[in-house]
Amino acid sequence: MIHMKKILIGLLVSIFCLGFSGQELTQKVRTFSSKQVEITSSSGSSAMVDHTPLGRSRHIVRDDTVSVWYDDLEGDISGWVIEDGWELTTESSNSPSHSFRIDDDLYNHTASVISPEISIPDVMDDFDFYHLEFALWCDLPDEDGDGDNWLEDFYRVQVADASVTPSYFHVSSVDAYENNSWWCANEDNGYENSWLQYLDSPIITVPDDEATLTAMMKWGIEDPAGASVEGTCTDGWDAANVRISDDGGETWSLLTGDDPYDFNYAYGWIWNDSEYDCGGSLEGL
């Protein structure tokens, strides 16, 4: 009798990123209904929006703009994610007294301050315009300190839809081994910061005796040369690998082919979960 077992194969891609911070999110609305709608933010504050019938003049409180979320950092900030290096200070601020600050003298340091999730009310029948306002004072005297035309210090602001995790894997003929392949990229055939992408195979039943898995794969990611992050075992930047599971995806093991991986501790993994670092529970994946 031949015993069979089921395996599940997954391809994972991880890119490291910075975070997002902000103070006020407003929503411009175009309305065609005839009732009044109350918009309530996650902090409990609310505003009334006056709706008028189609074809008549419309009026929305506060000059056609309704604030759905506001935070001046003067109250409870427990919903913010504040990573090492960032601090709440009274040194300088656009708010009455408080702001987030990070020292520009930190060396080889990447850190984020991330806002709480902001719920956008779904009260419009037509279309919405969202406007994010935040106060920023950027003072980076060493942005190109060694004159090599590469930034030593920099920042970015990012916004993410926390309700979905978009999949950038799609069938494409780009660099396909034959006809089409699964390709993880955006419309420009590149990738962005903070991507963590998965491609899972169907469950595959294989004989209990020796079996061989053959697949054609191509990585197009950042060169790991010189990768190093203080306090971690980082020896590569962006990463992609193949993992295998024989328990329906409950646990995974790294699948290494005849062309081994170039590094062991990609910062792309460690950035998303520190357990990927040496000594962590996900080390080896």
Short mmCIF file of C-alpha atoms in Angstrom, two decimals:
data_model
loop_
_atom_site.label_atom_id
_atom_site.label_comp_id
_atom_site.label_asym_id
_atom_site.label_seq_id
_atom_site.Cartn_x
_atom_site.Cartn_y
_atom_site.Cartn_z
CA MET A 1 0.00 0.00 0.00
CA ILE A 2 1.27 3.45 -0.89
CA HIS A 3 0.86 6.05 1.82
CA MET A 4 0.06 9.55 0.68
CA LYS A 5 0.65 12.88 2.38
CA LYS A 6 -0.46 16.37 1.54
CA ILE A 7 1.84 19.35 1.29
CA LEU A 8 1.28 23.04 0.75
CA ILE A 9 3.91 25.22 -0.86
CA GLY A 10 4.11 28.94 -0.34
CA LEU A 11 6.27 31.65 -1.88
CA LEU A 12 6.79 34.67 0.32
CA VAL A 13 8.19 38.09 -0.51
CA SER A 14 9.01 40.75 2.06
CA ILE A 15 10.21 44.34 1.65
CA PHE A 16 11.04 46.61 4.60
CA CYS A 17 9.38 49.94 5.07
CA LEU A 18 8.86 53.09 7.08
CA GLY A 19 5.58 54.07 8.68
CA PHE A 20 2.95 56.77 8.54
CA SER A 21 2.00 59.58 10.84
CA GLY A 22 -0.60 62.29 10.59
CA GLN A 23 -2.84 64.64 12.45
CA GLU A 24 -6.08 65.36 10.63
CA LEU A 25 -8.03 63.45 8.01
CA THR A 26 -10.91 65.24 6.30
CA GLN A 27 -13.46 64.02 3.81
CA LYS A 28 -14.88 66.09 0.96
CA VAL A 29 -18.28 64.78 -0.03
CA ARG A 30 -20.68 65.12 -2.91
CA THR A 31 -24.15 64.17 -1.84
CA PHE A 32 -27.51 63.53 -3.47
CA SER A 33 -29.69 62.21 -0.64
CA SER A 34 -32.23 64.16 1.38
CA LYS A 35 -31.34 63.29 4.93
CA GLN A 36 -28.87 64.33 7.57
CA VAL A 37 -26.01 61.96 8.37
CA GLU A 38 -23.90 61.98 11.52
CA ILE A 39 -20.23 61.16 10.99
CA THR A 40 -18.48 59.87 14.10
CA SER A 41 -14.71 59.44 14.42
CA SER A 42 -12.94 56.66 16.29
CA SER A 43 -12.24 59.10 19.12
CA GLY A 44 -15.95 59.70 19.65
CA SER A 45 -16.30 63.19 18.16
CA SER A 46 -19.00 63.71 15.55
CA ALA A 47 -20.29 66.14 12.95
CA MET A 48 -23.58 66.45 11.08
CA VAL A 49 -23.68 66.50 7.27
CA ASP A 50 -26.74 68.09 5.61
CA HIS A 51 -27.81 66.25 2.45
CA THR A 52 -30.08 67.83 -0.20
CA PRO A 53 -31.99 66.24 -3.10
CA LEU A 54 -30.42 65.84 -6.52
CA GLY A 55 -30.64 69.00 -8.62
CA ARG A 56 -30.83 71.40 -5.68
CA SER A 57 -28.12 73.38 -4.00
CA ARG A 58 -26.13 71.41 -1.47
CA HIS A 59 -24.70 72.46 1.85
CA ILE A 60 -22.21 70.65 4.06
CA VAL A 61 -21.13 71.89 7.45
CA ARG A 62 -17.72 73.59 7.58
CA ASP A 63 -17.38 74.68 3.99
CA ASP A 64 -18.08 71.33 2.35
CA THR A 65 -15.49 69.57 4.51
CA VAL A 66 -16.08 67.31 7.49
CA SER A 67 -13.29 66.23 9.82
CA VAL A 68 -13.60 62.52 10.53
CA TRP A 69 -10.42 62.17 12.59
CA TYR A 70 -8.23 64.64 14.44
CA ASP A 71 -5.33 64.24 16.86
CA ASP A 72 -3.22 67.12 18.16
CA LEU A 73 -1.18 64.80 20.43
CA GLU A 74 -2.37 66.66 23.51
CA GLY A 75 -4.30 63.72 24.95
CA ASP A 76 -4.15 59.94 24.96
CA ILE A 77 -1.62 58.65 22.41
CA SER A 78 -1.79 54.97 23.41
CA GLY A 79 -3.16 54.09 19.97
CA TRP A 80 0.03 55.24 18.25
CA VAL A 81 2.92 52.89 17.51
CA ILE A 82 6.07 54.76 18.54
CA GLU A 83 9.27 52.96 17.58
CA ASP A 84 12.70 53.35 19.15
CA GLY A 85 14.13 56.80 18.50
CA TRP A 86 10.83 58.66 18.34
CA GLU A 87 9.56 60.53 21.40
CA LEU A 88 6.71 62.80 22.40
CA THR A 89 8.19 66.19 23.30
CA THR A 90 7.28 69.79 24.04
CA GLU A 91 10.42 71.13 22.35
CA SER A 92 8.63 72.46 19.28
CA SER A 93 5.15 71.85 17.95
CA ASN A 94 2.35 72.95 15.68
CA SER A 95 -0.14 71.74 18.29
CA PRO A 96 -0.55 73.71 21.51
CA SER A 97 2.43 71.99 23.13
CA HIS A 98 3.27 68.46 21.91
CA SER A 99 4.81 66.78 18.86
CA PHE A 100 6.66 63.62 17.88
CA ARG A 101 10.41 64.05 17.38
CA ILE A 102 13.34 61.90 16.27
CA ASP A 103 17.00 62.91 16.56
CA ASP A 104 18.84 63.26 13.24
CA ASP A 105 22.12 62.15 14.84
CA LEU A 106 21.08 58.50 15.01
CA TYR A 107 23.36 56.32 12.89
CA ASN A 108 22.11 53.52 10.65
CA HIS A 109 18.68 53.75 12.24
CA THR A 110 15.24 53.32 10.74
CA ALA A 111 12.15 53.95 12.83
CA SER A 112 8.49 54.78 12.34
CA VAL A 113 5.68 56.47 14.17
CA ILE A 114 2.37 54.98 13.07
CA SER A 115 -1.06 56.43 13.69
CA PRO A 116 -4.04 54.46 15.00
CA GLU A 117 -6.24 52.94 12.33
CA ILE A 118 -8.67 55.55 11.01
CA SER A 119 -12.19 54.43 10.06
CA ILE A 120 -13.58 56.33 7.06
CA PRO A 121 -17.42 56.55 7.13
CA ASP A 122 -19.16 55.06 4.12
CA VAL A 123 -22.11 57.45 3.73
CA MET A 124 -21.80 58.61 0.14
CA ASP A 125 -23.71 57.32 -2.87
CA ASP A 126 -21.44 58.97 -5.42
CA PHE A 127 -17.74 59.56 -4.82
CA ASP A 128 -15.49 60.79 -2.01
CA PHE A 129 -12.40 62.96 -1.75
CA TYR A 130 -10.09 62.45 1.20
CA HIS A 131 -7.59 65.04 2.35
CA LEU A 132 -4.87 64.36 4.91
CA GLU A 133 -3.25 67.29 6.70
CA PHE A 134 -0.27 67.09 9.01
CA ALA A 135 2.37 69.47 10.31
CA LEU A 136 5.99 68.56 9.62
CA TRP A 137 9.25 70.28 10.45
CA CYS A 138 12.12 68.61 8.61
CA ASP A 139 15.62 69.67 9.68
CA LEU A 140 18.17 67.26 8.21
CA PRO A 141 21.57 69.00 8.13
CA ASP A 142 23.32 65.78 7.10
CA GLU A 143 21.02 64.68 4.30
CA ASP A 144 24.09 64.25 2.04
CA GLY A 145 26.98 64.70 4.45
CA ASP A 146 29.63 62.86 2.42
CA GLY A 147 28.71 64.48 -0.89
CA ASP A 148 28.11 61.22 -2.77
CA ASN A 149 24.66 62.36 -4.02
CA TRP A 150 22.97 59.71 -1.89
CA LEU A 151 20.78 60.66 1.06
CA GLU A 152 22.15 59.80 4.47
CA ASP A 153 19.04 61.10 6.29
CA PHE A 154 15.55 61.05 4.81
CA TYR A 155 11.91 60.52 5.69
CA ARG A 156 8.73 59.45 3.96
CA VAL A 157 5.01 59.45 4.70
CA GLN A 158 2.95 56.44 3.69
CA VAL A 159 -0.76 55.65 3.81
CA ALA A 160 -2.13 52.10 3.77
CA ASP A 161 -5.61 50.61 3.52
CA ALA A 162 -5.62 48.46 6.65
CA SER A 163 -8.84 46.69 5.68
CA VAL A 164 -7.24 44.69 2.87
CA THR A 165 -3.91 43.15 2.02
CA PRO A 166 -3.52 43.60 -1.74
CA SER A 167 -1.96 40.77 -3.70
CA TYR A 168 0.53 41.79 -6.35
CA PHE A 169 1.03 38.27 -7.65
CA HIS A 170 -0.52 37.96 -11.10
CA VAL A 171 -0.16 35.86 -14.24
CA SER A 172 2.26 37.52 -16.63
CA SER A 173 4.57 36.78 -19.53
CA VAL A 174 7.29 39.04 -18.07
CA ASP A 175 10.49 36.97 -17.74
CA ALA A 176 8.38 33.81 -17.84
CA TYR A 177 10.20 30.51 -18.26
CA GLU A 178 7.56 29.43 -20.78
CA ASN A 179 4.40 31.29 -21.84
CA ASN A 180 3.17 32.75 -18.53
CA SER A 181 4.22 32.63 -14.90
CA TRP A 182 3.20 34.04 -11.54
CA TRP A 183 4.83 37.45 -11.23
CA CYS A 184 4.94 39.63 -8.11
CA ALA A 185 5.24 43.26 -9.23
CA ASN A 186 3.33 46.48 -9.75
CA GLU A 187 2.35 47.96 -13.11
CA ASP A 188 5.93 49.15 -13.64
CA ASN A 189 7.27 45.62 -13.01
CA GLY A 190 8.85 46.73 -9.75
CA TYR A 191 7.92 46.59 -6.10
CA GLU A 192 7.28 49.09 -3.32
CA ASN A 193 8.30 49.41 0.31
CA SER A 194 6.45 47.43 2.98
CA TRP A 195 5.24 44.66 0.69
CA LEU A 196 4.67 41.29 2.34
CA GLN A 197 3.27 39.02 -0.36
CA TYR A 198 2.25 35.36 -0.40
CA LEU A 199 1.54 32.90 -3.21
CA ASP A 200 0.18 29.58 -1.92
CA SER A 201 -0.14 26.49 -4.07
CA PRO A 202 -3.15 24.20 -3.91
CA ILE A 203 -2.70 21.25 -1.55
CA ILE A 204 -0.59 18.67 -3.38
CA THR A 205 -0.85 14.95 -2.62
CA VAL A 206 2.45 13.09 -3.12
CA PRO A 207 3.52 9.45 -2.64
CA ASP A 208 5.19 8.56 0.63
CA ASP A 209 8.28 7.35 -1.20
CA GLU A 210 10.91 9.74 -2.55
CA ALA A 211 9.54 12.60 -4.66
CA THR A 212 11.16 15.58 -6.39
CA LEU A 213 9.69 19.06 -6.73
CA THR A 214 10.82 21.03 -9.77
CA ALA A 215 10.08 24.72 -10.26
CA MET A 216 11.56 27.56 -12.29
CA MET A 217 11.98 30.74 -10.26
CA LYS A 218 13.68 34.07 -10.69
CA TRP A 219 14.38 36.68 -7.99
CA GLY A 220 14.75 40.33 -8.93
CA ILE A 221 15.45 41.98 -5.57
CA GLU A 222 17.97 44.31 -3.98
CA ASP A 223 21.61 43.17 -3.84
CA PRO A 224 22.46 41.99 -0.29
CA ALA A 225 26.03 43.31 -0.49
CA GLY A 226 26.89 45.39 2.55
CA ALA A 227 23.63 44.67 4.36
CA SER A 228 24.01 45.37 8.06
CA VAL A 229 21.69 46.79 10.72
CA GLU A 230 23.04 47.42 14.19
CA GLY A 231 21.56 45.16 16.84
CA THR A 232 20.44 42.51 14.35
CA CYS A 233 21.98 39.66 12.35
CA THR A 234 20.94 41.30 9.07
CA ASP A 235 22.98 40.05 6.10
CA GLY A 236 20.53 40.87 3.30
CA TRP A 237 17.89 43.47 2.46
CA ASP A 238 14.78 42.43 0.53
CA ALA A 239 13.94 38.75 0.43
CA ALA A 240 11.97 35.97 -1.20
CA ASN A 241 11.88 32.30 -0.34
CA VAL A 242 9.88 29.09 -0.68
CA ARG A 243 8.33 27.31 2.30
CA ILE A 244 6.61 23.95 2.59
CA SER A 245 3.97 22.69 5.00
CA ASP A 246 2.65 19.17 5.58
CA ASP A 247 -0.02 20.15 8.11
CA GLY A 248 -2.26 22.44 6.06
CA GLY A 249 -0.25 25.58 6.70
CA GLU A 250 -0.15 25.36 10.50
CA THR A 251 3.65 25.17 10.43
CA TRP A 252 6.21 25.82 7.72
CA SER A 253 9.76 24.77 6.85
CA LEU A 254 12.18 26.48 4.50
CA LEU A 255 12.54 24.69 1.17
CA THR A 256 16.05 25.06 -0.24
CA GLY A 257 16.73 24.10 -3.83
CA ASP A 258 19.89 23.22 -5.73
CA ASP A 259 20.62 26.96 -5.98
CA PRO A 260 20.80 27.98 -2.30
CA TYR A 261 19.75 31.34 -0.90
CA ASP A 262 22.35 34.11 -0.77
CA PHE A 263 21.78 35.14 2.87
CA ASN A 264 20.04 34.02 6.04
CA TYR A 265 18.72 37.12 7.83
CA ALA A 266 16.95 39.48 5.45
CA TYR A 267 15.99 42.82 6.93
CA GLY A 268 12.73 42.55 5.01
CA TRP A 269 11.72 39.68 7.31
CA ILE A 270 13.16 41.19 10.49
CA TRP A 271 11.45 44.53 9.85
CA ASN A 272 8.05 42.84 9.69
CA ASP A 273 8.68 40.52 12.66
CA SER A 274 11.76 40.53 14.90
CA GLU A 275 11.31 36.79 15.47
CA TYR A 276 13.01 36.28 12.08
CA ASP A 277 16.25 37.56 13.62
CA CYS A 278 18.89 35.19 14.98
CA GLY A 279 17.59 33.42 18.06
CA GLY A 280 13.95 34.18 17.23
CA SER A 281 11.16 31.65 16.86
CA LEU A 282 11.05 32.21 13.08
CA GLU A 283 14.80 31.95 12.56
CA GLY A 284 15.50 29.69 9.61
CA LEU A 285 12.47 30.86 7.66
#
